[in-house]
């Protein structure tokens, strides 16, 4: 956990009134929907959803539904989008946390392979090949 997250947790644990926690830490809580977060990522990276969806190897219609907020993506779809955006490991973990999904955990073989792919700047097809080569479920099939 980051220092900010640790401090927030201490505040929550020691608080007598949760409303005080909310008002004193309002900026610390995630307020964006995942579609808003993805749109922000597009703006920051100078990309459009179509580019990200194509690079992610996600079905075009399904991808646009994720971006416009009519579909909530699974953890695997978020990981695929991470490759489409070419996110770093820290950025990928933040994406997963924002969506309320579990972060990549290095003691899980499949997660370790995905971490390897991210850290070695692999594209989605290379990561899928890596997963196949070590007999692990492909992204989008777990």
Short mmCIF file of N, CA, C and O in Angstrom, two decimals:
data_model
loop_
_atom_site.label_atom_id
_atom_site.label_comp_id
_atom_site.label_asym_id
_atom_site.label_seq_id
_atom_site.Cartn_x
_atom_site.Cartn_y
_atom_site.Cartn_z
N UNK A 1 0.83 -1.18 0.00
CA UNK A 1 0.00 0.00 0.00
C UNK A 1 0.87 1.25 0.00
O UNK A 1 1.95 1.24 0.58
N UNK A 2 0.37 2.28 -0.61
CA UNK A 2 1.08 3.55 -0.61
C UNK A 2 0.94 4.22 0.75
O UNK A 2 0.10 3.85 1.57
N UNK A 3 1.75 5.22 0.98
CA UNK A 3 1.67 5.95 2.26
C UNK A 3 0.31 6.59 2.44
O UNK A 3 -0.23 6.60 3.55
N UNK A 4 -0.23 7.14 1.35
CA UNK A 4 -1.55 7.77 1.43
C UNK A 4 -2.61 6.74 1.81
O UNK A 4 -3.50 7.01 2.60
N UNK A 5 -2.51 5.55 1.23
CA UNK A 5 -3.47 4.50 1.53
C UNK A 5 -3.30 4.03 2.97
O UNK A 5 -4.30 3.81 3.67
N UNK A 6 -2.07 3.89 3.41
CA UNK A 6 -1.81 3.51 4.81
C UNK A 6 -2.40 4.53 5.77
O UNK A 6 -3.02 4.17 6.78
N UNK A 7 -2.20 5.83 5.48
CA UNK A 7 -2.71 6.89 6.34
C UNK A 7 -4.25 6.86 6.36
O UNK A 7 -4.86 7.02 7.42
N UNK A 8 -4.85 6.65 5.20
CA UNK A 8 -6.31 6.57 5.13
C UNK A 8 -6.82 5.40 5.97
O UNK A 8 -7.78 5.53 6.72
N UNK A 9 -6.16 4.25 5.84
CA UNK A 9 -6.57 3.08 6.61
C UNK A 9 -6.47 3.36 8.11
O UNK A 9 -7.38 3.01 8.86
N UNK A 10 -5.40 4.00 8.55
CA UNK A 10 -5.26 4.34 9.97
C UNK A 10 -6.39 5.27 10.42
O UNK A 10 -6.93 5.10 11.51
N UNK A 11 -6.73 6.24 9.57
CA UNK A 11 -7.84 7.15 9.89
C UNK A 11 -9.15 6.39 10.03
O UNK A 11 -9.94 6.65 10.94
N UNK A 12 -9.40 5.45 9.14
CA UNK A 12 -10.64 4.67 9.17
C UNK A 12 -10.68 3.82 10.44
O UNK A 12 -11.71 3.77 11.13
N UNK A 13 -9.56 3.17 10.76
CA UNK A 13 -9.53 2.29 11.93
C UNK A 13 -9.67 3.03 13.25
O UNK A 13 -10.25 2.51 14.20
N UNK A 14 -9.14 4.24 13.32
CA UNK A 14 -9.16 4.98 14.58
C UNK A 14 -10.34 5.93 14.73
O UNK A 14 -10.56 6.47 15.81
N UNK A 15 -11.10 6.11 13.69
CA UNK A 15 -12.20 7.09 13.72
C UNK A 15 -13.35 6.62 14.61
O UNK A 15 -13.68 5.44 14.65
N UNK A 16 -13.95 7.59 15.28
CA UNK A 16 -15.15 7.32 16.08
C UNK A 16 -16.41 7.44 15.22
O UNK A 16 -17.43 6.85 15.52
N UNK A 17 -16.31 8.23 14.16
CA UNK A 17 -17.46 8.51 13.30
C UNK A 17 -17.02 8.43 11.84
O UNK A 17 -16.12 9.17 11.42
N UNK A 18 -17.65 7.56 11.07
CA UNK A 18 -17.26 7.39 9.67
C UNK A 18 -17.49 8.65 8.85
O UNK A 18 -16.75 8.93 7.92
N UNK A 19 -18.51 9.42 9.17
CA UNK A 19 -18.76 10.66 8.44
C UNK A 19 -17.58 11.62 8.55
O UNK A 19 -17.30 12.36 7.61
N UNK A 20 -16.90 11.61 9.70
CA UNK A 20 -15.70 12.44 9.85
C UNK A 20 -14.60 11.96 8.90
O UNK A 20 -13.89 12.77 8.32
N UNK A 21 -14.47 10.65 8.77
CA UNK A 21 -13.49 10.09 7.84
C UNK A 21 -13.80 10.56 6.42
O UNK A 21 -12.92 11.00 5.69
N UNK A 22 -15.05 10.48 6.04
CA UNK A 22 -15.46 10.88 4.69
C UNK A 22 -15.15 12.35 4.43
O UNK A 22 -14.59 12.70 3.39
N UNK A 23 -15.52 13.21 5.37
CA UNK A 23 -15.31 14.65 5.13
C UNK A 23 -13.83 15.03 5.19
O UNK A 23 -13.40 15.88 4.42
N UNK A 24 -13.06 14.40 6.05
CA UNK A 24 -11.64 14.74 6.17
C UNK A 24 -10.79 14.16 5.05
O UNK A 24 -9.67 14.62 4.82
N UNK A 25 -11.30 13.16 4.35
CA UNK A 25 -10.51 12.46 3.34
C UNK A 25 -11.21 12.37 2.00
O UNK A 25 -10.95 11.45 1.22
N UNK A 26 -12.08 13.29 1.70
CA UNK A 26 -12.91 13.19 0.50
C UNK A 26 -12.09 13.01 -0.79
O UNK A 26 -12.49 12.28 -1.68
N UNK A 27 -10.92 13.66 -0.86
CA UNK A 27 -10.09 13.56 -2.07
C UNK A 27 -9.43 12.19 -2.22
O UNK A 27 -8.95 11.83 -3.30
N UNK A 28 -9.41 11.40 -1.17
CA UNK A 28 -8.71 10.11 -1.20
C UNK A 28 -9.56 8.98 -1.79
O UNK A 28 -9.03 7.95 -2.19
N UNK A 29 -10.87 9.18 -1.86
CA UNK A 29 -11.76 8.12 -2.32
C UNK A 29 -11.93 8.16 -3.83
O UNK A 29 -11.97 9.22 -4.44
N UNK A 30 -12.02 6.97 -4.42
CA UNK A 30 -12.23 6.83 -5.86
C UNK A 30 -13.66 7.25 -6.18
O UNK A 30 -14.61 6.69 -5.63
N UNK A 31 -13.79 8.23 -7.05
CA UNK A 31 -15.11 8.74 -7.40
C UNK A 31 -15.47 8.51 -8.86
O UNK A 31 -16.60 8.68 -9.24
N UNK A 32 -14.50 8.18 -9.70
CA UNK A 32 -14.74 8.03 -11.14
C UNK A 32 -15.25 6.64 -11.46
O UNK A 32 -14.84 5.65 -10.87
N UNK A 33 -16.11 6.59 -12.47
CA UNK A 33 -16.50 5.29 -13.01
C UNK A 33 -15.34 4.78 -13.85
O UNK A 33 -14.45 5.55 -14.25
N UNK A 34 -15.36 3.52 -14.15
CA UNK A 34 -14.27 2.96 -14.95
C UNK A 34 -14.28 3.54 -16.36
O UNK A 34 -13.22 3.78 -16.95
N UNK A 35 -15.46 3.82 -16.91
CA UNK A 35 -15.50 4.42 -18.25
C UNK A 35 -14.90 5.82 -18.22
O UNK A 35 -14.17 6.20 -19.15
N UNK A 36 -15.16 6.60 -17.17
CA UNK A 36 -14.54 7.93 -17.05
C UNK A 36 -13.02 7.81 -16.92
O UNK A 36 -12.28 8.58 -17.51
N UNK A 37 -12.59 6.83 -16.15
CA UNK A 37 -11.16 6.61 -15.96
C UNK A 37 -10.49 6.27 -17.30
O UNK A 37 -9.43 6.80 -17.63
N UNK A 38 -11.12 5.40 -18.08
CA UNK A 38 -10.58 5.02 -19.38
C UNK A 38 -10.55 6.21 -20.34
O UNK A 38 -9.59 6.39 -21.09
N UNK A 39 -11.60 7.01 -20.32
CA UNK A 39 -11.63 8.21 -21.17
C UNK A 39 -10.49 9.17 -20.77
O UNK A 39 -9.84 9.75 -21.65
N UNK A 40 -10.26 9.32 -19.47
CA UNK A 40 -9.15 10.16 -19.00
C UNK A 40 -7.81 9.61 -19.49
O UNK A 40 -6.93 10.37 -19.91
N UNK A 41 -7.65 8.28 -19.43
CA UNK A 41 -6.41 7.67 -19.93
C UNK A 41 -6.22 7.98 -21.42
O UNK A 41 -5.11 8.26 -21.85
N UNK A 42 -7.29 7.90 -22.18
CA UNK A 42 -7.21 8.23 -23.61
C UNK A 42 -6.72 9.66 -23.80
O UNK A 42 -5.80 9.91 -24.60
N UNK A 43 -7.32 10.59 -23.08
CA UNK A 43 -6.92 12.00 -23.20
C UNK A 43 -5.46 12.19 -22.82
O UNK A 43 -4.69 12.85 -23.54
N UNK A 44 -5.05 11.59 -21.71
CA UNK A 44 -3.66 11.74 -21.24
C UNK A 44 -2.66 11.16 -22.22
O UNK A 44 -1.54 11.65 -22.33
N UNK A 45 -3.04 10.10 -22.91
CA UNK A 45 -2.13 9.42 -23.82
C UNK A 45 -2.31 9.84 -25.28
O UNK A 45 -1.62 9.32 -26.15
N UNK A 46 -3.25 10.75 -25.53
CA UNK A 46 -3.48 11.20 -26.89
C UNK A 46 -3.99 10.09 -27.80
O UNK A 46 -3.63 10.02 -28.97
N UNK A 47 -4.83 9.22 -27.24
CA UNK A 47 -5.37 8.09 -28.00
C UNK A 47 -6.88 8.22 -28.08
O UNK A 47 -7.49 8.99 -27.33
N UNK A 48 -7.46 7.46 -28.99
CA UNK A 48 -8.92 7.36 -29.05
C UNK A 48 -9.29 5.92 -28.70
O UNK A 48 -8.49 5.00 -28.88
N UNK A 49 -10.51 5.72 -28.17
CA UNK A 49 -10.91 4.37 -27.78
C UNK A 49 -10.70 3.32 -28.87
O UNK A 49 -10.25 2.21 -28.58
N UNK A 50 -10.99 3.67 -30.11
CA UNK A 50 -10.83 2.71 -31.22
C UNK A 50 -9.42 2.15 -31.28
O UNK A 50 -9.23 0.94 -31.49
N UNK A 51 -8.41 3.00 -31.09
CA UNK A 51 -7.01 2.55 -31.11
C UNK A 51 -6.74 1.57 -29.99
O UNK A 51 -6.11 0.53 -30.19
N UNK A 52 -7.19 1.93 -28.80
CA UNK A 52 -6.94 1.11 -27.61
C UNK A 52 -7.62 -0.24 -27.76
O UNK A 52 -7.03 -1.29 -27.48
N UNK A 53 -8.86 -0.22 -28.21
CA UNK A 53 -9.64 -1.45 -28.38
C UNK A 53 -8.94 -2.38 -29.38
O UNK A 53 -8.79 -3.57 -29.13
N UNK A 54 -8.50 -1.82 -30.49
CA UNK A 54 -7.83 -2.63 -31.51
C UNK A 54 -6.53 -3.23 -30.97
O UNK A 54 -6.28 -4.43 -31.14
N UNK A 55 -5.73 -2.43 -30.29
CA UNK A 55 -4.46 -2.92 -29.73
C UNK A 55 -4.69 -3.91 -28.59
O UNK A 55 -3.81 -4.71 -28.29
N UNK A 56 -5.88 -3.86 -27.98
CA UNK A 56 -6.21 -4.75 -26.87
C UNK A 56 -6.73 -6.11 -27.35
O UNK A 56 -6.87 -7.03 -26.55
N UNK A 57 -7.08 -6.18 -28.63
CA UNK A 57 -7.68 -7.40 -29.20
C UNK A 57 -9.03 -7.73 -28.56
O UNK A 57 -9.37 -8.90 -28.37
N UNK A 58 -9.77 -6.68 -28.20
CA UNK A 58 -11.12 -6.84 -27.66
C UNK A 58 -12.10 -6.60 -28.80
O UNK A 58 -11.86 -5.74 -29.65
N UNK A 59 -13.20 -7.35 -28.79
CA UNK A 59 -14.24 -7.14 -29.79
C UNK A 59 -14.63 -5.67 -29.81
O UNK A 59 -14.84 -5.05 -28.76
N UNK A 60 -14.72 -5.11 -31.00
CA UNK A 60 -14.95 -3.68 -31.19
C UNK A 60 -16.21 -3.19 -30.47
O UNK A 60 -16.18 -2.20 -29.74
N UNK A 61 -17.33 -3.88 -30.67
CA UNK A 61 -18.59 -3.46 -30.05
C UNK A 61 -18.48 -3.53 -28.54
O UNK A 61 -18.87 -2.59 -27.83
N UNK A 62 -17.96 -4.63 -28.03
CA UNK A 62 -17.81 -4.81 -26.59
C UNK A 62 -16.89 -3.73 -26.02
O UNK A 62 -17.17 -3.14 -24.97
N UNK A 63 -15.80 -3.45 -26.70
CA UNK A 63 -14.86 -2.42 -26.25
C UNK A 63 -15.51 -1.05 -26.14
O UNK A 63 -15.31 -0.33 -25.16
N UNK A 64 -16.29 -0.70 -27.15
CA UNK A 64 -16.98 0.61 -27.11
C UNK A 64 -18.01 0.65 -25.98
O UNK A 64 -18.22 1.70 -25.37
N UNK A 65 -18.63 -0.48 -25.69
CA UNK A 65 -19.57 -0.53 -24.58
C UNK A 65 -18.85 -0.30 -23.24
O UNK A 65 -19.39 0.34 -22.34
N UNK A 66 -17.64 -0.80 -23.13
CA UNK A 66 -16.84 -0.55 -21.92
C UNK A 66 -16.54 0.94 -21.82
O UNK A 66 -16.72 1.56 -20.77
N UNK A 67 -16.08 1.54 -22.91
CA UNK A 67 -15.71 2.95 -22.90
C UNK A 67 -16.91 3.88 -22.67
O UNK A 67 -16.76 4.93 -22.06
N UNK A 68 -18.09 3.49 -23.15
CA UNK A 68 -19.24 4.39 -22.94
C UNK A 68 -20.01 4.05 -21.66
O UNK A 68 -21.01 4.70 -21.35
N UNK A 69 -19.56 3.04 -20.93
CA UNK A 69 -20.14 2.75 -19.63
C UNK A 69 -21.34 1.84 -19.62
O UNK A 69 -21.95 1.64 -18.57
N UNK A 70 -21.69 1.25 -20.76
CA UNK A 70 -22.85 0.35 -20.78
C UNK A 70 -22.48 -1.08 -20.40
O UNK A 70 -23.36 -1.89 -20.14
N UNK A 71 -21.18 -1.40 -20.38
CA UNK A 71 -20.70 -2.71 -19.93
C UNK A 71 -19.60 -2.48 -18.90
O UNK A 71 -18.77 -1.60 -19.06
N UNK A 72 -19.60 -3.29 -17.87
CA UNK A 72 -18.52 -3.25 -16.89
C UNK A 72 -17.51 -4.32 -17.25
O UNK A 72 -17.87 -5.50 -17.38
N UNK A 73 -16.24 -3.96 -17.42
CA UNK A 73 -15.25 -4.93 -17.85
C UNK A 73 -14.83 -5.88 -16.73
O UNK A 73 -14.78 -5.50 -15.56
N UNK A 74 -14.53 -7.10 -17.12
CA UNK A 74 -13.96 -8.06 -16.19
C UNK A 74 -12.50 -7.68 -15.94
O UNK A 74 -11.92 -6.82 -16.62
N UNK A 75 -11.89 -8.35 -15.00
CA UNK A 75 -10.46 -8.13 -14.71
C UNK A 75 -9.63 -8.41 -15.96
O UNK A 75 -8.73 -7.66 -16.30
N UNK A 76 -9.93 -9.50 -16.66
CA UNK A 76 -9.19 -9.84 -17.87
C UNK A 76 -9.32 -8.77 -18.95
O UNK A 76 -8.35 -8.42 -19.62
N UNK A 77 -10.53 -8.25 -19.13
CA UNK A 77 -10.72 -7.19 -20.14
C UNK A 77 -9.92 -5.95 -19.76
O UNK A 77 -9.33 -5.28 -20.62
N UNK A 78 -9.88 -5.63 -18.48
CA UNK A 78 -9.07 -4.49 -18.03
C UNK A 78 -7.58 -4.74 -18.31
O UNK A 78 -6.86 -3.84 -18.73
N UNK A 79 -7.14 -5.96 -18.08
CA UNK A 79 -5.73 -6.29 -18.36
C UNK A 79 -5.46 -6.18 -19.86
O UNK A 79 -4.41 -5.67 -20.27
N UNK A 80 -6.40 -6.62 -20.67
CA UNK A 80 -6.23 -6.48 -22.11
C UNK A 80 -6.16 -5.01 -22.52
O UNK A 80 -5.32 -4.62 -23.33
N UNK A 81 -7.02 -4.19 -21.91
CA UNK A 81 -6.97 -2.75 -22.17
C UNK A 81 -5.64 -2.15 -21.72
O UNK A 81 -5.11 -1.24 -22.37
N UNK A 82 -5.11 -2.67 -20.63
CA UNK A 82 -3.81 -2.20 -20.15
C UNK A 82 -2.74 -2.38 -21.23
O UNK A 82 -1.91 -1.49 -21.45
N UNK A 83 -2.78 -3.50 -21.92
CA UNK A 83 -1.84 -3.72 -23.02
C UNK A 83 -2.14 -2.80 -24.20
O UNK A 83 -1.24 -2.32 -24.87
N UNK A 84 -3.42 -2.54 -24.43
CA UNK A 84 -3.79 -1.61 -25.49
C UNK A 84 -3.29 -0.20 -25.22
O UNK A 84 -2.88 0.52 -26.14
N UNK A 85 -3.32 0.21 -23.97
CA UNK A 85 -2.82 1.52 -23.57
C UNK A 85 -1.30 1.54 -23.40
O UNK A 85 -0.71 2.60 -23.25
N UNK A 86 -0.69 0.34 -23.35
CA UNK A 86 0.75 0.19 -23.06
C UNK A 86 1.07 0.78 -21.69
O UNK A 86 2.04 1.53 -21.50
N UNK A 87 0.28 0.40 -20.69
CA UNK A 87 0.47 0.89 -19.33
C UNK A 87 1.64 0.20 -18.65
O UNK A 87 1.94 -0.96 -18.94
N UNK A 88 2.23 0.90 -17.71
CA UNK A 88 3.27 0.31 -16.86
C UNK A 88 2.58 -0.58 -15.83
O UNK A 88 1.34 -0.58 -15.71
N UNK A 89 3.37 -1.30 -15.06
CA UNK A 89 2.79 -2.15 -14.02
C UNK A 89 2.04 -1.30 -13.00
O UNK A 89 0.91 -1.64 -12.62
N UNK A 90 2.63 -0.21 -12.55
CA UNK A 90 1.95 0.66 -11.59
C UNK A 90 0.64 1.20 -12.15
O UNK A 90 -0.38 1.24 -11.45
N UNK A 91 0.64 1.61 -13.40
CA UNK A 91 -0.58 2.12 -14.04
C UNK A 91 -1.63 1.03 -14.18
O UNK A 91 -2.83 1.28 -14.02
N UNK A 92 -1.19 -0.19 -14.48
CA UNK A 92 -2.10 -1.32 -14.59
C UNK A 92 -2.74 -1.62 -13.24
O UNK A 92 -3.95 -1.83 -13.14
N UNK A 93 -1.93 -1.61 -12.19
CA UNK A 93 -2.45 -1.87 -10.85
C UNK A 93 -3.49 -0.80 -10.47
O UNK A 93 -4.52 -1.10 -9.89
N UNK A 94 -3.20 0.44 -10.82
CA UNK A 94 -4.12 1.55 -10.52
C UNK A 94 -5.43 1.37 -11.29
O UNK A 94 -6.52 1.60 -10.75
N UNK A 95 -5.35 0.96 -12.53
CA UNK A 95 -6.54 0.68 -13.34
C UNK A 95 -7.40 -0.40 -12.67
O UNK A 95 -8.61 -0.24 -12.52
N UNK A 96 -6.76 -1.47 -12.25
CA UNK A 96 -7.48 -2.57 -11.60
C UNK A 96 -8.12 -2.10 -10.29
O UNK A 96 -9.28 -2.41 -10.02
N UNK A 97 -7.38 -1.35 -9.49
CA UNK A 97 -7.92 -0.86 -8.21
C UNK A 97 -9.10 0.08 -8.45
O UNK A 97 -10.11 -0.01 -7.73
N UNK A 98 -8.99 0.95 -9.42
CA UNK A 98 -10.06 1.90 -9.72
C UNK A 98 -11.34 1.16 -10.09
O UNK A 98 -12.44 1.59 -9.74
N UNK A 99 -11.19 0.04 -10.77
CA UNK A 99 -12.35 -0.75 -11.18
C UNK A 99 -12.84 -1.70 -10.08
O UNK A 99 -13.82 -2.42 -10.26
N UNK A 100 -12.15 -1.70 -8.95
CA UNK A 100 -12.54 -2.58 -7.85
C UNK A 100 -12.15 -4.03 -8.07
O UNK A 100 -12.75 -4.94 -7.50
N UNK A 101 -11.14 -4.26 -8.90
CA UNK A 101 -10.66 -5.61 -9.19
C UNK A 101 -9.36 -5.87 -8.42
O UNK A 101 -8.66 -4.94 -8.03
N UNK A 102 -9.04 -7.13 -8.25
CA UNK A 102 -7.80 -7.46 -7.55
C UNK A 102 -6.59 -7.12 -8.43
O UNK A 102 -6.62 -7.31 -9.65
N UNK A 103 -5.56 -6.61 -7.77
CA UNK A 103 -4.34 -6.26 -8.50
C UNK A 103 -3.58 -7.53 -8.87
O UNK A 103 -3.87 -8.61 -8.35
N UNK A 104 -2.64 -7.39 -9.76
CA UNK A 104 -1.80 -8.52 -10.15
C UNK A 104 -0.94 -8.94 -8.96
O UNK A 104 -0.34 -8.09 -8.30
N UNK A 105 -0.90 -10.23 -8.71
CA UNK A 105 -0.19 -10.77 -7.56
C UNK A 105 0.91 -11.71 -8.06
O UNK A 105 0.62 -12.71 -8.72
N UNK A 106 2.17 -11.39 -7.79
CA UNK A 106 3.28 -12.16 -8.37
C UNK A 106 3.36 -13.63 -7.97
O UNK A 106 4.02 -14.41 -8.64
N UNK A 107 2.67 -14.04 -6.89
CA UNK A 107 2.71 -15.44 -6.48
C UNK A 107 1.72 -16.31 -7.25
O UNK A 107 1.72 -17.53 -7.11
N UNK A 108 0.88 -15.68 -8.06
CA UNK A 108 -0.06 -16.42 -8.92
C UNK A 108 0.61 -16.54 -10.29
O UNK A 108 0.95 -15.52 -10.90
N UNK A 109 0.82 -17.75 -10.78
CA UNK A 109 1.57 -17.97 -12.03
C UNK A 109 1.06 -17.12 -13.19
O UNK A 109 1.84 -16.50 -13.91
N UNK A 110 -0.24 -17.13 -13.38
CA UNK A 110 -0.80 -16.38 -14.51
C UNK A 110 -0.53 -14.89 -14.34
O UNK A 110 -0.13 -14.21 -15.29
N UNK A 111 -0.73 -14.37 -13.14
CA UNK A 111 -0.44 -12.97 -12.88
C UNK A 111 1.05 -12.68 -13.08
O UNK A 111 1.42 -11.64 -13.62
N UNK A 112 1.90 -13.61 -12.65
CA UNK A 112 3.35 -13.43 -12.82
C UNK A 112 3.70 -13.33 -14.30
O UNK A 112 4.52 -12.49 -14.70
N UNK A 113 3.08 -14.15 -15.13
CA UNK A 113 3.33 -14.10 -16.58
C UNK A 113 2.87 -12.76 -17.15
O UNK A 113 3.55 -12.17 -18.00
N UNK A 114 1.73 -12.27 -16.68
CA UNK A 114 1.22 -10.98 -17.15
C UNK A 114 2.13 -9.85 -16.69
O UNK A 114 2.44 -8.94 -17.47
N UNK A 115 2.58 -9.91 -15.45
CA UNK A 115 3.54 -8.92 -14.95
C UNK A 115 4.80 -8.93 -15.80
O UNK A 115 5.32 -7.88 -16.16
N UNK A 116 5.27 -10.13 -16.14
CA UNK A 116 6.45 -10.26 -17.00
C UNK A 116 6.19 -9.57 -18.34
O UNK A 116 7.02 -8.80 -18.83
N UNK A 117 5.03 -9.82 -18.92
CA UNK A 117 4.69 -9.21 -20.21
C UNK A 117 4.63 -7.70 -20.13
O UNK A 117 5.15 -7.00 -21.01
N UNK A 118 4.04 -7.18 -19.08
CA UNK A 118 3.96 -5.73 -18.91
C UNK A 118 5.35 -5.14 -18.74
O UNK A 118 5.71 -4.17 -19.40
N UNK A 119 6.14 -5.74 -17.87
CA UNK A 119 7.46 -5.18 -17.56
C UNK A 119 8.42 -5.29 -18.74
O UNK A 119 9.37 -4.52 -18.84
N UNK A 120 8.16 -6.24 -19.63
CA UNK A 120 9.01 -6.40 -20.81
C UNK A 120 8.38 -5.76 -22.05
O UNK A 120 8.80 -6.03 -23.18
N UNK A 121 7.36 -4.93 -21.82
CA UNK A 121 6.71 -4.16 -22.88
C UNK A 121 6.22 -5.02 -24.05
O UNK A 121 6.34 -4.65 -25.21
N UNK A 122 5.68 -6.18 -23.71
CA UNK A 122 5.11 -7.07 -24.72
C UNK A 122 3.76 -6.52 -25.16
O UNK A 122 3.08 -5.83 -24.40
N UNK A 123 3.35 -6.88 -26.38
CA UNK A 123 1.99 -6.54 -26.80
C UNK A 123 1.07 -7.70 -26.41
O UNK A 123 1.52 -8.75 -25.94
N UNK A 124 -0.21 -7.51 -26.61
CA UNK A 124 -1.20 -8.49 -26.17
C UNK A 124 -0.98 -9.86 -26.82
O UNK A 124 -1.11 -10.89 -26.17
N UNK A 125 -0.63 -9.88 -28.09
CA UNK A 125 -0.42 -11.16 -28.77
C UNK A 125 0.78 -11.91 -28.19
O UNK A 125 0.72 -13.13 -28.03
N UNK A 126 1.84 -11.19 -27.87
CA UNK A 126 3.01 -11.83 -27.26
C UNK A 126 2.68 -12.40 -25.88
O UNK A 126 3.15 -13.48 -25.52
N UNK A 127 1.87 -11.68 -25.13
CA UNK A 127 1.48 -12.16 -23.80
C UNK A 127 0.59 -13.39 -23.94
O UNK A 127 0.74 -14.36 -23.19
N UNK A 128 -0.32 -13.37 -24.90
CA UNK A 128 -1.17 -14.54 -25.11
C UNK A 128 -0.32 -15.76 -25.49
O UNK A 128 -0.56 -16.87 -25.01
N UNK A 129 0.69 -15.54 -26.32
CA UNK A 129 1.59 -16.63 -26.69
C UNK A 129 2.34 -17.13 -25.46
O UNK A 129 2.49 -18.34 -25.25
N UNK A 130 2.83 -16.20 -24.63
CA UNK A 130 3.53 -16.58 -23.40
C UNK A 130 2.62 -17.42 -22.51
O UNK A 130 3.04 -18.47 -22.01
N UNK A 131 1.39 -16.99 -22.33
CA UNK A 131 0.45 -17.74 -21.49
C UNK A 131 0.21 -19.14 -22.06
O UNK A 131 0.19 -20.12 -21.31
N UNK A 132 0.06 -19.22 -23.37
CA UNK A 132 -0.13 -20.52 -24.02
C UNK A 132 1.10 -21.42 -23.80
O UNK A 132 0.96 -22.60 -23.50
N UNK A 133 2.27 -20.83 -23.95
CA UNK A 133 3.51 -21.61 -23.86
C UNK A 133 3.75 -22.20 -22.48
O UNK A 133 4.45 -23.21 -22.35
N UNK A 134 3.16 -21.60 -21.45
CA UNK A 134 3.31 -22.14 -20.09
C UNK A 134 2.01 -22.75 -19.58
O UNK A 134 1.84 -22.97 -18.38
N UNK A 135 1.09 -23.03 -20.52
CA UNK A 135 -0.16 -23.74 -20.23
C UNK A 135 -1.04 -23.03 -19.21
O UNK A 135 -1.57 -23.66 -18.29
N UNK A 136 -1.20 -21.72 -19.41
CA UNK A 136 -2.07 -20.92 -18.56
C UNK A 136 -3.20 -20.35 -19.40
O UNK A 136 -3.04 -20.15 -20.60
N UNK A 137 -4.35 -20.08 -18.77
CA UNK A 137 -5.50 -19.54 -19.55
C UNK A 137 -5.15 -18.18 -20.19
O UNK A 137 -4.50 -17.35 -19.58
N UNK A 138 -5.62 -18.02 -21.41
CA UNK A 138 -5.41 -16.77 -22.12
C UNK A 138 -6.22 -15.64 -21.48
O UNK A 138 -7.23 -15.89 -20.81
N UNK A 139 -5.79 -14.42 -21.70
CA UNK A 139 -6.58 -13.27 -21.26
C UNK A 139 -7.89 -13.30 -22.03
O UNK A 139 -7.90 -13.50 -23.25
N UNK A 140 -8.97 -13.10 -21.34
CA UNK A 140 -10.28 -13.13 -21.97
C UNK A 140 -10.93 -14.50 -21.93
O UNK A 140 -12.08 -14.65 -22.30
N UNK A 141 -10.19 -15.50 -21.46
CA UNK A 141 -10.73 -16.86 -21.41
C UNK A 141 -10.77 -17.43 -20.00
O UNK A 141 -11.17 -18.56 -19.80
N UNK A 142 -10.30 -16.67 -19.04
CA UNK A 142 -10.23 -17.19 -17.65
C UNK A 142 -11.58 -17.15 -16.98
O UNK A 142 -12.41 -16.35 -17.28
#
